[in-house]
Tab-separated table of C-alpha atoms and ligand atoms in Angstrom:
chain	number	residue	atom	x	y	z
A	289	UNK	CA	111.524	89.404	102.910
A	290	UNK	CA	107.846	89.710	101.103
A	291	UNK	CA	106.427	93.191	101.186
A	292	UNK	CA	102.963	92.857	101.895
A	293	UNK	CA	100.344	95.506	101.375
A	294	UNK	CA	97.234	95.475	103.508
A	295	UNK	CA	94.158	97.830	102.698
A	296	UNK	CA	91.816	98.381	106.044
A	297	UNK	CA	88.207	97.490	105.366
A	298	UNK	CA	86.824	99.944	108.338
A	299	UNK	CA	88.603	103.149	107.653
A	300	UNK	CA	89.810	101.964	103.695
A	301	UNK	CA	93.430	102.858	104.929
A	302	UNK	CA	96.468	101.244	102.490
A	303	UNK	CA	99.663	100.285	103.924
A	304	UNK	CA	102.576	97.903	103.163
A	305	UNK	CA	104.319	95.700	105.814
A	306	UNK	CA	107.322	94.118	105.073
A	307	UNK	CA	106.364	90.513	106.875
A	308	UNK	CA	108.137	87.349	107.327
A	309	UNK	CA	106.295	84.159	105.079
A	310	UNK	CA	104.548	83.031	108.315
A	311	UNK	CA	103.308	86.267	109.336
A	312	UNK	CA	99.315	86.057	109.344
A	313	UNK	CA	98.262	89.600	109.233
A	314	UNK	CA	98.759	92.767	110.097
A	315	UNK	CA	96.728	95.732	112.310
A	316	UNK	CA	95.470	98.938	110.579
A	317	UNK	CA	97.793	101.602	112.257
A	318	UNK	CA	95.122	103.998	111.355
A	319	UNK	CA	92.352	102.678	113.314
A	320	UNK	CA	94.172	99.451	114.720
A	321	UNK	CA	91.667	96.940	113.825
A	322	UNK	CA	92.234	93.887	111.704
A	323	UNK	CA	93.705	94.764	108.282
A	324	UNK	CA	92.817	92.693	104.831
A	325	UNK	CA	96.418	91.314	103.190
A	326	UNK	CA	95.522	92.728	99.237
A	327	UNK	CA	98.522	91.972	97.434
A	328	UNK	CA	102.183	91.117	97.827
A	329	UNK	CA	105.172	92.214	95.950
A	330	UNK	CA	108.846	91.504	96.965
A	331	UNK	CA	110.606	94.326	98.508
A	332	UNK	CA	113.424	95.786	96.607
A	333	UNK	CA	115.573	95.640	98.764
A	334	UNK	CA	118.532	96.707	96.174
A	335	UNK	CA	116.919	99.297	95.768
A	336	UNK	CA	118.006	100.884	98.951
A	337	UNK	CA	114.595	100.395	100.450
A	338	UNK	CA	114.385	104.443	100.954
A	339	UNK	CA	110.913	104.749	99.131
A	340	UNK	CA	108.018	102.413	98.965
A	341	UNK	CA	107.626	101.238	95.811
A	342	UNK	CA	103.809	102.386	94.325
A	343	UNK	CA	101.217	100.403	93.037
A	344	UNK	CA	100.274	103.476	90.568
A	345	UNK	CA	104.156	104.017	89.440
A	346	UNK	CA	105.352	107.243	88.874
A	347	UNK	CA	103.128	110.324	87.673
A	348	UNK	CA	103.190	111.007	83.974
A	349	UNK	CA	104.254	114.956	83.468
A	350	UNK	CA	101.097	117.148	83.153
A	351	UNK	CA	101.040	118.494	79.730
A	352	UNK	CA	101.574	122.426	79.084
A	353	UNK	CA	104.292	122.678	81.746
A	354	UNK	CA	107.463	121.985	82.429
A	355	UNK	CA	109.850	119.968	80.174
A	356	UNK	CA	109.292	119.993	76.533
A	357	UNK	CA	106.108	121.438	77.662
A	358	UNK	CA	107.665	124.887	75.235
A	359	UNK	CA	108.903	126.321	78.088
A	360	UNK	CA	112.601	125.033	78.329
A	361	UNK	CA	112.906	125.143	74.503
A	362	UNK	CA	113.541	121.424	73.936
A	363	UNK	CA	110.267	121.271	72.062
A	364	UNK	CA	109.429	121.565	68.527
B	1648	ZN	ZN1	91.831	101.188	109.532
């Protein structure tokens, strides 16, 4: 089943809907009007469909901190 991600043009709310083909659109739960479909990506459902996948991907480490960062000593 298509996951379909919706971004609200009154209040700019995003949210992703996991939609049959023939499903027309969906309703901002934010401010429940009309929602704009923006893109659609296919649900990994293999996954184990416990986190919603993220248009930006996962955050790169912020440098000085953390791992390799000189603290843990895996660094030069
Ligand atoms: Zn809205």
């Amino acid at each position: 089943m298509p996951l379909y991600e919706y971004l609200c043009p009154t209040c700019h709310h995003k949210f992703e809907k996991l939609q049959s083909m023939s499903a027309t659109g969906a309703d901002c739960p934010n401010c429940e009007q009309p929602a704009k479909r923006a893109i659609s990506v296919f649900a990994a459902v293999s996954k184990g469909g416990a986190d919603m996948p993220s248009p930006m991907g996962p955050l790169p480490p912020l440098g000085g901190g953390g791992c390799c960062g000189g603290g843990c000593g895996c660094g030069p």
